[in-house]
mmCIF file of N, CA and C in Angstrom:
data_model
loop_
_atom_site.group_PDB
_atom_site.id
_atom_site.type_symbol
_atom_site.label_atom_id
_atom_site.label_comp_id
_atom_site.label_asym_id
_atom_site.label_seq_id
_atom_site.Cartn_x
_atom_site.Cartn_y
_atom_site.Cartn_z
ATOM 1 N N MET S 1 89.026 114.940 119.917
ATOM 2 C CA MET S 1 88.084 115.322 118.875
ATOM 3 C C MET S 1 87.507 114.044 118.274
ATOM 4 N N GLN S 2 86.410 113.585 118.799
ATOM 5 C CA GLN S 2 85.795 112.342 118.380
ATOM 6 C C GLN S 2 84.527 112.651 117.588
ATOM 7 N N ILE S 3 84.481 112.211 116.336
ATOM 8 C CA ILE S 3 83.256 112.362 115.552
ATOM 9 C C ILE S 3 82.931 111.019 114.912
ATOM 10 N N ARG S 4 81.752 110.910 114.426
ATOM 11 C CA ARG S 4 81.286 109.639 113.857
ATOM 12 C C ARG S 4 81.984 109.314 112.538
ATOM 13 N N GLN S 5 82.018 108.015 112.243
ATOM 14 C CA GLN S 5 82.645 107.544 111.017
ATOM 15 C C GLN S 5 82.024 108.196 109.788
ATOM 16 N N SER S 6 80.712 108.337 109.755
ATOM 17 C CA SER S 6 80.068 108.924 108.575
ATOM 18 C C SER S 6 80.524 110.369 108.383
ATOM 19 N N ALA S 7 80.679 111.106 109.484
ATOM 20 C CA ALA S 7 81.152 112.488 109.376
ATOM 21 C C ALA S 7 82.576 112.512 108.844
ATOM 22 N N GLU S 8 83.409 111.581 109.311
ATOM 23 C CA GLU S 8 84.780 111.492 108.799
ATOM 24 C C GLU S 8 84.775 111.194 107.303
ATOM 25 N N ASP S 9 83.880 110.321 106.867
ATOM 26 C CA ASP S 9 83.775 109.998 105.438
ATOM 27 C C ASP S 9 83.400 111.234 104.618
ATOM 28 N N TYR S 10 82.456 112.017 105.127
ATOM 29 C CA TYR S 10 82.053 113.236 104.421
ATOM 30 C C TYR S 10 83.208 114.233 104.359
ATOM 31 N N LEU S 11 83.906 114.419 105.463
ATOM 32 C CA LEU S 11 85.033 115.363 105.481
ATOM 33 C C LEU S 11 86.142 114.910 104.541
ATOM 34 N N GLU S 12 86.435 113.611 104.540
ATOM 35 C CA GLU S 12 87.452 113.080 103.639
ATOM 36 C C GLU S 12 87.023 113.282 102.174
ATOM 37 N N ALA S 13 85.765 113.042 101.873
ATOM 38 C CA ALA S 13 85.260 113.229 100.508
ATOM 39 C C ALA S 13 85.409 114.682 100.067
ATOM 40 N N ILE S 14 85.098 115.609 100.962
ATOM 41 C CA ILE S 14 85.244 117.029 100.627
ATOM 42 C C ILE S 14 86.702 117.346 100.322
ATOM 43 N N LEU S 15 87.615 116.809 101.128
ATOM 44 C CA LEU S 15 89.042 117.035 100.899
ATOM 45 C C LEU S 15 89.473 116.488 99.543
ATOM 46 N N VAL S 16 89.113 115.253 99.262
ATOM 47 C CA VAL S 16 89.512 114.608 97.995
ATOM 48 C C VAL S 16 88.931 115.381 96.808
ATOM 49 N N LEU S 17 87.666 115.740 96.884
ATOM 50 C CA LEU S 17 87.046 116.495 95.788
ATOM 51 C C LEU S 17 87.684 117.866 95.616
ATOM 52 N N SER S 18 88.061 118.503 96.706
ATOM 53 C CA SER S 18 88.670 119.834 96.614
ATOM 54 C C SER S 18 90.051 119.777 95.977
ATOM 55 N N LYS S 19 90.716 118.623 96.059
ATOM 56 C CA LYS S 19 92.040 118.469 95.441
ATOM 57 C C LYS S 19 91.955 118.513 93.916
ATOM 58 N N ASN S 20 90.767 118.311 93.365
ATOM 59 C CA ASN S 20 90.568 118.375 91.912
ATOM 60 C C ASN S 20 90.554 119.807 91.399
ATOM 61 N N GLY S 21 90.498 120.764 92.318
ATOM 62 C CA GLY S 21 90.572 122.164 91.927
ATOM 63 C C GLY S 21 89.255 122.839 91.624
ATOM 64 N N SER S 22 88.177 122.073 91.596
ATOM 65 C CA SER S 22 86.888 122.708 91.313
ATOM 66 C C SER S 22 86.089 122.847 92.605
ATOM 67 N N ALA S 23 85.042 123.642 92.541
ATOM 68 C CA ALA S 23 84.191 123.854 93.709
ATOM 69 C C ALA S 23 83.520 122.541 94.108
ATOM 70 N N VAL S 24 83.436 122.307 95.404
ATOM 71 C CA VAL S 24 82.804 121.087 95.914
ATOM 72 C C VAL S 24 81.356 121.401 96.248
ATOM 73 N N ARG S 25 80.458 120.615 95.678
ATOM 74 C CA ARG S 25 79.028 120.791 95.917
ATOM 75 C C ARG S 25 78.457 119.484 96.468
ATOM 76 N N SER S 26 77.313 119.598 97.083
ATOM 77 C CA SER S 26 76.662 118.426 97.694
ATOM 78 C C SER S 26 76.446 117.303 96.697
ATOM 79 N N VAL S 27 76.099 117.641 95.467
ATOM 80 C CA VAL S 27 75.848 116.615 94.447
ATOM 81 C C VAL S 27 77.121 115.816 94.162
ATOM 82 N N ASP S 28 78.290 116.475 94.218
ATOM 83 C CA ASP S 28 79.561 115.783 94.006
ATOM 84 C C ASP S 28 79.841 114.805 95.145
ATOM 85 N N ILE S 29 79.544 115.248 96.353
ATOM 86 C CA ILE S 29 79.752 114.412 97.535
ATOM 87 C C ILE S 29 78.834 113.191 97.478
ATOM 88 N N ALA S 30 77.579 113.411 97.102
ATOM 89 C CA ALA S 30 76.615 112.312 96.987
ATOM 90 C C ALA S 30 77.098 111.276 95.979
ATOM 91 N N ALA S 31 77.589 111.747 94.839
ATOM 92 C CA ALA S 31 78.074 110.826 93.809
ATOM 93 C C ALA S 31 79.293 110.052 94.290
ATOM 94 N N MET S 32 80.220 110.742 94.941
ATOM 95 C CA MET S 32 81.448 110.090 95.394
ATOM 96 C C MET S 32 81.170 109.028 96.456
ATOM 97 N N LEU S 33 80.289 109.340 97.391
ATOM 98 C CA LEU S 33 80.008 108.423 98.494
ATOM 99 C C LEU S 33 78.854 107.467 98.195
ATOM 100 N N ASP S 34 78.215 107.661 97.040
ATOM 101 C CA ASP S 34 77.075 106.838 96.629
ATOM 102 C C ASP S 34 75.961 106.870 97.687
ATOM 103 N N VAL S 35 75.603 108.093 98.064
ATOM 104 C CA VAL S 35 74.511 108.310 99.018
ATOM 105 C C VAL S 35 73.515 109.288 98.393
ATOM 106 N N SER S 36 72.362 109.401 99.012
ATOM 107 C CA SER S 36 71.327 110.284 98.463
ATOM 108 C C SER S 36 71.653 111.749 98.740
ATOM 109 N N LYS S 37 71.103 112.623 97.905
ATOM 110 C CA LYS S 37 71.276 114.060 98.108
ATOM 111 C C LYS S 37 70.691 114.527 99.438
ATOM 112 N N PRO S 38 69.518 114.005 99.857
ATOM 113 C CA PRO S 38 69.015 114.403 101.171
ATOM 114 C C PRO S 38 69.945 113.990 102.323
ATOM 115 N N SER S 39 70.593 112.840 102.190
ATOM 116 C CA SER S 39 71.550 112.415 103.220
ATOM 117 C C SER S 39 72.715 113.386 103.304
ATOM 118 N N VAL S 40 73.209 113.815 102.153
ATOM 119 C CA VAL S 40 74.312 114.774 102.115
ATOM 120 C C VAL S 40 73.857 116.109 102.700
ATOM 121 N N SER S 41 72.667 116.524 102.339
ATOM 122 C CA SER S 41 72.139 117.787 102.847
ATOM 123 C C SER S 41 72.070 117.775 104.373
ATOM 124 N N HIS S 42 71.585 116.691 104.929
ATOM 125 C CA HIS S 42 71.492 116.558 106.385
ATOM 126 C C HIS S 42 72.893 116.571 107.011
ATOM 127 N N ALA S 43 73.809 115.812 106.428
ATOM 128 C CA ALA S 43 75.178 115.758 106.957
ATOM 129 C C ALA S 43 75.859 117.120 106.880
ATOM 130 N N MET S 44 75.654 117.836 105.770
ATOM 131 C CA MET S 44 76.278 119.156 105.620
ATOM 132 C C MET S 44 75.732 120.129 106.667
ATOM 133 N N LYS S 45 74.438 120.022 106.955
ATOM 134 C CA LYS S 45 73.832 120.883 107.977
ATOM 135 C C LYS S 45 74.502 120.639 109.329
ATOM 136 N N LEU S 46 74.670 119.359 109.692
ATOM 137 C CA LEU S 46 75.288 119.023 110.978
ATOM 138 C C LEU S 46 76.755 119.446 111.025
ATOM 139 N N LEU S 47 77.479 119.187 109.945
ATOM 140 C CA LEU S 47 78.901 119.561 109.902
ATOM 141 C C LEU S 47 79.068 121.076 109.960
ATOM 142 N N ARG S 48 78.162 121.785 109.319
ATOM 143 C CA ARG S 48 78.202 123.254 109.346
ATOM 144 C C ARG S 48 77.908 123.769 110.750
ATOM 145 N N GLU S 49 76.888 123.212 111.381
ATOM 146 C CA GLU S 49 76.519 123.627 112.741
ATOM 147 C C GLU S 49 77.632 123.351 113.755
ATOM 148 N N ASP S 50 78.395 122.286 113.519
ATOM 149 C CA ASP S 50 79.475 121.920 114.441
ATOM 150 C C ASP S 50 80.802 122.590 114.100
ATOM 151 N N GLY S 51 80.807 123.416 113.054
ATOM 152 C CA GLY S 51 82.007 124.184 112.729
ATOM 153 C C GLY S 51 83.083 123.446 111.951
ATOM 154 N N TYR S 52 82.690 122.382 111.243
ATOM 155 C CA TYR S 52 83.658 121.620 110.446
ATOM 156 C C TYR S 52 83.745 122.118 109.006
ATOM 157 N N ILE S 53 82.653 122.666 108.503
ATOM 158 C CA ILE S 53 82.605 123.144 107.120
ATOM 159 C C ILE S 53 81.901 124.495 107.048
ATOM 160 N N ALA S 54 82.054 125.136 105.910
ATOM 161 C CA ALA S 54 81.289 126.338 105.584
ATOM 162 C C ALA S 54 80.655 126.105 104.218
ATOM 163 N N MET S 55 79.513 126.717 104.010
ATOM 164 C CA MET S 55 78.849 126.657 102.701
ATOM 165 C C MET S 55 78.480 128.077 102.318
ATOM 166 N N ASP S 56 78.809 128.434 101.078
ATOM 167 C CA ASP S 56 78.431 129.776 100.633
ATOM 168 C C ASP S 56 77.024 129.740 100.043
ATOM 169 N N ARG S 57 76.555 130.879 99.601
ATOM 170 C CA ARG S 57 75.173 130.965 99.110
ATOM 171 C C ARG S 57 74.958 130.188 97.813
ATOM 172 N N TYR S 58 76.051 129.791 97.149
ATOM 173 C CA TYR S 58 75.945 129.004 95.918
ATOM 174 C C TYR S 58 76.007 127.500 96.189
ATOM 175 N N GLY S 59 76.186 127.127 97.460
ATOM 176 C CA GLY S 59 76.243 125.716 97.820
ATOM 177 C C GLY S 59 77.632 125.113 97.775
ATOM 178 N N THR S 60 78.647 125.954 97.616
ATOM 179 C CA THR S 60 80.019 125.463 97.597
ATOM 180 C C THR S 60 80.450 125.130 99.025
ATOM 181 N N VAL S 61 80.981 123.934 99.207
ATOM 182 C CA VAL S 61 81.378 123.445 100.523
ATOM 183 C C VAL S 61 82.883 123.636 100.689
ATOM 184 N N THR S 62 83.273 124.182 101.846
ATOM 185 C CA THR S 62 84.678 124.409 102.162
ATOM 186 C C THR S 62 84.958 123.860 103.553
ATOM 187 N N LEU S 63 86.091 123.178 103.696
ATOM 188 C CA LEU S 63 86.507 122.696 105.009
ATOM 189 C C LEU S 63 87.023 123.857 105.847
ATOM 190 N N LEU S 64 86.599 123.923 107.076
ATOM 191 C CA LEU S 64 87.182 124.862 108.028
ATOM 192 C C LEU S 64 88.354 124.157 108.706
ATOM 193 N N ASP S 65 89.162 124.882 109.456
ATOM 194 C CA ASP S 65 90.364 124.292 110.052
ATOM 195 C C ASP S 65 90.074 123.006 110.813
ATOM 196 N N LYS S 66 89.051 123.027 111.620
ATOM 197 C CA LYS S 66 88.659 121.870 112.428
ATOM 198 C C LYS S 66 88.314 120.668 111.545
ATOM 199 N N GLY S 67 87.594 120.905 110.458
ATOM 200 C CA GLY S 67 87.226 119.838 109.535
ATOM 201 C C GLY S 67 88.401 119.369 108.705
ATOM 202 N N ALA S 68 89.262 120.312 108.305
ATOM 203 C CA ALA S 68 90.434 119.967 107.500
ATOM 204 C C ALA S 68 91.391 119.086 108.289
ATOM 205 N N GLU S 69 91.510 119.343 109.573
ATOM 206 C CA GLU S 69 92.403 118.547 110.422
ATOM 207 C C GLU S 69 91.960 117.079 110.435
ATOM 208 N N ILE S 70 90.676 116.861 110.588
ATOM 209 C CA ILE S 70 90.144 115.496 110.592
ATOM 210 C C ILE S 70 90.260 114.874 109.208
ATOM 211 N N ALA S 71 89.897 115.620 108.184
ATOM 212 C CA ALA S 71 89.962 115.102 106.810
ATOM 213 C C ALA S 71 91.389 114.712 106.443
ATOM 214 N N ASP S 72 92.355 115.546 106.800
ATOM 215 C CA ASP S 72 93.762 115.239 106.509
ATOM 216 C C ASP S 72 94.198 113.956 107.204
ATOM 217 N N ARG S 73 93.806 113.802 108.461
ATOM 218 C CA ARG S 73 94.186 112.612 109.240
ATOM 219 C C ARG S 73 93.595 111.346 108.614
ATOM 220 N N ILE S 74 92.321 111.393 108.281
ATOM 221 C CA ILE S 74 91.662 110.217 107.705
ATOM 222 C C ILE S 74 92.218 109.908 106.317
ATOM 223 N N TYR S 75 92.455 110.938 105.524
ATOM 224 C CA TYR S 75 92.982 110.725 104.172
ATOM 225 C C TYR S 75 94.391 110.141 104.220
ATOM 226 N N GLU S 76 95.212 110.607 105.154
ATOM 227 C CA GLU S 76 96.557 110.039 105.302
ATOM 228 C C GLU S 76 96.463 108.563 105.664
ATOM 229 N N ARG S 77 95.597 108.243 106.597
ATOM 230 C CA ARG S 77 95.407 106.844 106.984
ATOM 231 C C ARG S 77 94.965 106.019 105.783
ATOM 232 N N HIS S 78 94.046 106.564 105.026
ATOM 233 C CA HIS S 78 93.532 105.856 103.845
ATOM 234 C C HIS S 78 94.659 105.560 102.851
ATOM 235 N N LYS S 79 95.467 106.571 102.558
ATOM 236 C CA LYS S 79 96.549 106.390 101.580
ATOM 237 C C LYS S 79 97.591 105.389 102.074
ATOM 238 N N VAL S 80 98.009 105.521 103.333
ATOM 239 C CA VAL S 80 99.047 104.635 103.876
ATOM 240 C C VAL S 80 98.538 103.200 103.961
ATOM 241 N N LEU S 81 97.338 103.012 104.492
ATOM 242 C CA LEU S 81 96.796 101.660 104.625
ATOM 243 C C LEU S 81 96.565 101.007 103.264
ATOM 244 N N THR S 82 96.051 101.768 102.317
ATOM 245 C CA THR S 82 95.862 101.231 100.968
ATOM 246 C C THR S 82 97.199 100.809 100.377
ATOM 247 N N GLY S 83 98.204 101.674 100.488
ATOM 248 C CA GLY S 83 99.537 101.351 99.972
ATOM 249 C C GLY S 83 100.139 100.134 100.645
ATOM 250 N N MET S 84 99.959 100.039 101.947
ATOM 251 C CA MET S 84 100.492 98.906 102.689
ATOM 252 C C MET S 84 99.834 97.608 102.230
ATOM 253 N N PHE S 85 98.525 97.614 102.126
ATOM 254 C CA PHE S 85 97.827 96.406 101.676
ATOM 255 C C PHE S 85 98.243 96.013 100.262
ATOM 256 N N GLU S 86 98.351 97.000 99.375
ATOM 257 C CA GLU S 86 98.760 96.698 97.999
ATOM 258 C C GLU S 86 100.173 96.120 97.972
ATOM 259 N N SER S 87 101.052 96.634 98.842
ATOM 260 C CA SER S 87 102.430 96.122 98.880
ATOM 261 C C SER S 87 102.474 94.677 99.374
ATOM 262 N N LEU S 88 101.436 94.253 100.062
ATOM 263 C CA LEU S 88 101.337 92.870 100.532
ATOM 264 C C LEU S 88 100.709 91.957 99.477
ATOM 265 N N GLY S 89 100.296 92.538 98.345
ATOM 266 C CA GLY S 89 99.715 91.750 97.273
ATOM 267 C C GLY S 89 98.205 91.785 97.199
ATOM 268 N N VAL S 90 97.577 92.599 98.024
ATOM 269 C CA VAL S 90 96.121 92.733 97.984
ATOM 270 C C VAL S 90 95.760 93.552 96.741
ATOM 271 N N SER S 91 94.701 93.170 96.063
ATOM 272 C CA SER S 91 94.289 93.900 94.865
ATOM 273 C C SER S 91 93.952 95.345 95.241
ATOM 274 N N PRO S 92 94.168 96.282 94.310
ATOM 275 C CA PRO S 92 93.886 97.686 94.614
ATOM 276 C C PRO S 92 92.457 97.938 95.100
ATOM 277 N N GLU S 93 91.481 97.268 94.509
ATOM 278 C CA GLU S 93 90.082 97.476 94.904
ATOM 279 C C GLU S 93 89.835 97.023 96.339
ATOM 280 N N VAL S 94 90.315 95.829 96.677
ATOM 281 C CA VAL S 94 90.127 95.300 98.028
ATOM 282 C C VAL S 94 90.950 96.116 99.031
ATOM 283 N N ALA S 95 92.161 96.504 98.634
ATOM 284 C CA ALA S 95 93.012 97.313 99.517
ATOM 285 C C ALA S 95 92.314 98.619 99.887
ATOM 286 N N LYS S 96 91.694 99.247 98.899
ATOM 287 C CA LYS S 96 90.978 100.503 99.141
ATOM 288 C C LYS S 96 89.775 100.293 100.058
ATOM 289 N N GLU S 97 89.004 99.237 99.801
ATOM 290 C CA GLU S 97 87.830 98.942 100.624
ATOM 291 C C GLU S 97 88.226 98.659 102.071
ATOM 292 N N ASP S 98 89.275 97.850 102.252
ATOM 293 C CA ASP S 98 89.714 97.511 103.603
ATOM 294 C C ASP S 98 90.282 98.731 104.323
ATOM 295 N N ALA S 99 91.016 99.560 103.608
ATOM 296 C CA ALA S 99 91.551 100.784 104.213
ATOM 297 C C ALA S 99 90.416 101.670 104.696
ATOM 298 N N CYS S 100 89.339 101.760 103.913
ATOM 299 C CA CYS S 100 88.174 102.573 104.301
ATOM 300 C C CYS S 100 87.556 102.074 105.600
ATOM 301 N N LYS S 101 87.559 100.766 105.787
ATOM 302 C CA LYS S 101 86.979 100.195 106.998
ATOM 303 C C LYS S 101 87.883 100.429 108.209
ATOM 304 N N ILE S 102 89.163 100.276 108.033
ATOM 305 C CA ILE S 102 90.109 100.318 109.148
ATOM 306 C C ILE S 102 90.496 101.740 109.547
ATOM 307 N N GLU S 103 90.527 102.653 108.611
ATOM 308 C CA GLU S 103 91.038 104.006 108.868
ATOM 309 C C GLU S 103 90.327 104.717 110.018
ATOM 310 N N HIS S 104 89.112 104.345 110.293
ATOM 311 C CA HIS S 104 88.332 105.005 111.339
ATOM 312 C C HIS S 104 88.572 104.421 112.731
ATOM 313 N N TYR S 105 89.061 103.195 112.784
ATOM 314 C CA TYR S 105 89.105 102.481 114.054
ATOM 315 C C TYR S 105 90.503 102.205 114.590
ATOM 316 N N ILE S 106 91.505 102.284 113.741
ATOM 317 C CA ILE S 106 92.853 101.959 114.166
ATOM 318 C C ILE S 106 93.370 103.018 115.145
ATOM 319 N N SER S 107 94.097 102.574 116.161
ATOM 320 C CA SER S 107 94.655 103.517 117.132
ATOM 321 C C SER S 107 95.763 104.329 116.476
ATOM 322 N N GLN S 108 96.035 105.478 117.032
ATOM 323 C CA GLN S 108 97.114 106.316 116.507
ATOM 324 C C GLN S 108 98.453 105.599 116.625
ATOM 325 N N GLU S 109 98.658 104.900 117.736
ATOM 326 C CA GLU S 109 99.916 104.170 117.938
ATOM 327 C C GLU S 109 100.124 103.111 116.853
ATOM 328 N N SER S 110 99.104 102.296 116.604
ATOM 329 C CA SER S 110 99.224 101.257 115.571
ATOM 330 C C SER S 110 99.411 101.877 114.196
ATOM 331 N N PHE S 111 98.659 102.939 113.902
ATOM 332 C CA PHE S 111 98.812 103.579 112.596
ATOM 333 C C PHE S 111 100.221 104.129 112.421
ATOM 334 N N ASP S 112 100.757 104.778 113.452
ATOM 335 C CA ASP S 112 102.104 105.343 113.360
ATOM 336 C C ASP S 112 103.139 104.256 113.062
ATOM 337 N N LYS S 113 102.993 103.083 113.667
ATOM 338 C CA LYS S 113 103.936 101.981 113.429
ATOM 339 C C LYS S 113 103.776 101.417 112.014
ATOM 340 N N ILE S 114 102.539 101.288 111.558
ATOM 341 C CA ILE S 114 102.311 100.818 110.184
ATOM 342 C C ILE S 114 102.899 101.815 109.198
ATOM 343 N N LYS S 115 102.658 103.091 109.437
ATOM 344 C CA LYS S 115 103.180 104.137 108.554
ATOM 345 C C LYS S 115 104.702 104.114 108.528
ATOM 346 N N GLU S 116 105.305 104.009 109.696
ATOM 347 C CA GLU S 116 106.769 103.959 109.795
ATOM 348 C C GLU S 116 107.315 102.766 109.005
ATOM 349 N N HIS S 117 106.707 101.606 109.186
ATOM 350 C CA HIS S 117 107.131 100.397 108.469
ATOM 351 C C HIS S 117 106.937 100.551 106.959
ATOM 352 N N TYR S 118 105.783 101.064 106.570
ATOM 353 C CA TYR S 118 105.480 101.239 105.149
ATOM 354 C C TYR S 118 106.463 102.200 104.494
ATOM 355 N N GLU S 119 106.772 103.290 105.171
ATOM 356 C CA GLU S 119 107.705 104.281 104.601
ATOM 357 C C GLU S 119 109.110 103.703 104.464
ATOM 358 N N LYS S 120 109.540 102.921 105.443
ATOM 359 C CA LYS S 120 110.863 102.268 105.346
ATOM 360 C C LYS S 120 110.879 101.280 104.200
ATOM 361 N N MET S 121 109.841 100.479 104.123
ATOM 362 C CA MET S 121 109.738 99.419 103.124
ATOM 363 C C MET S 121 109.648 99.985 101.700
ATOM 364 N N SER S 122 108.881 101.051 101.540
ATOM 365 C CA SER S 122 108.611 101.560 100.195
ATOM 366 C C SER S 122 109.484 102.740 99.807
ATOM 367 N N GLY S 123 110.183 103.308 100.782
ATOM 368 C CA GLY S 123 110.991 104.492 100.494
ATOM 369 C C GLY S 123 110.154 105.747 100.328
ATOM 370 N N LYS S 124 108.883 105.683 100.729
ATOM 371 C CA LYS S 124 107.979 106.841 100.588
ATOM 372 C C LYS S 124 107.945 107.626 101.884
ATOM 373 N N LYS S 125 107.830 108.906 101.755
ATOM 374 C CA LYS S 125 107.670 109.790 102.926
ATOM 375 C C LYS S 125 106.611 110.791 102.644
#
């Protein structure tokens, strides 16, 4: 299941926004990702057509199973990589930025080893 980095960013944003408990709308996604509303509209159309999200008549965006699977994977990578960088002394802001860059490109094997090391080191699971 290979999709573009921008699509992964949109799916991750939808997941993070949905964790706040309120309805996720395109305007929220645009604000979070600092992109234009037309860009979000175009991305939502493509994600909807490919079966990653659903949108109701009020514009509420919901992850479908296929989209949630990708969003969960990317979000886990983001959290683990950010935590790992911070544990190495990287500032939280830089750790977050670097995690965003790496989360899309790191192999599953390398990520699994980093996660395993981070969990042992930090006692987190």
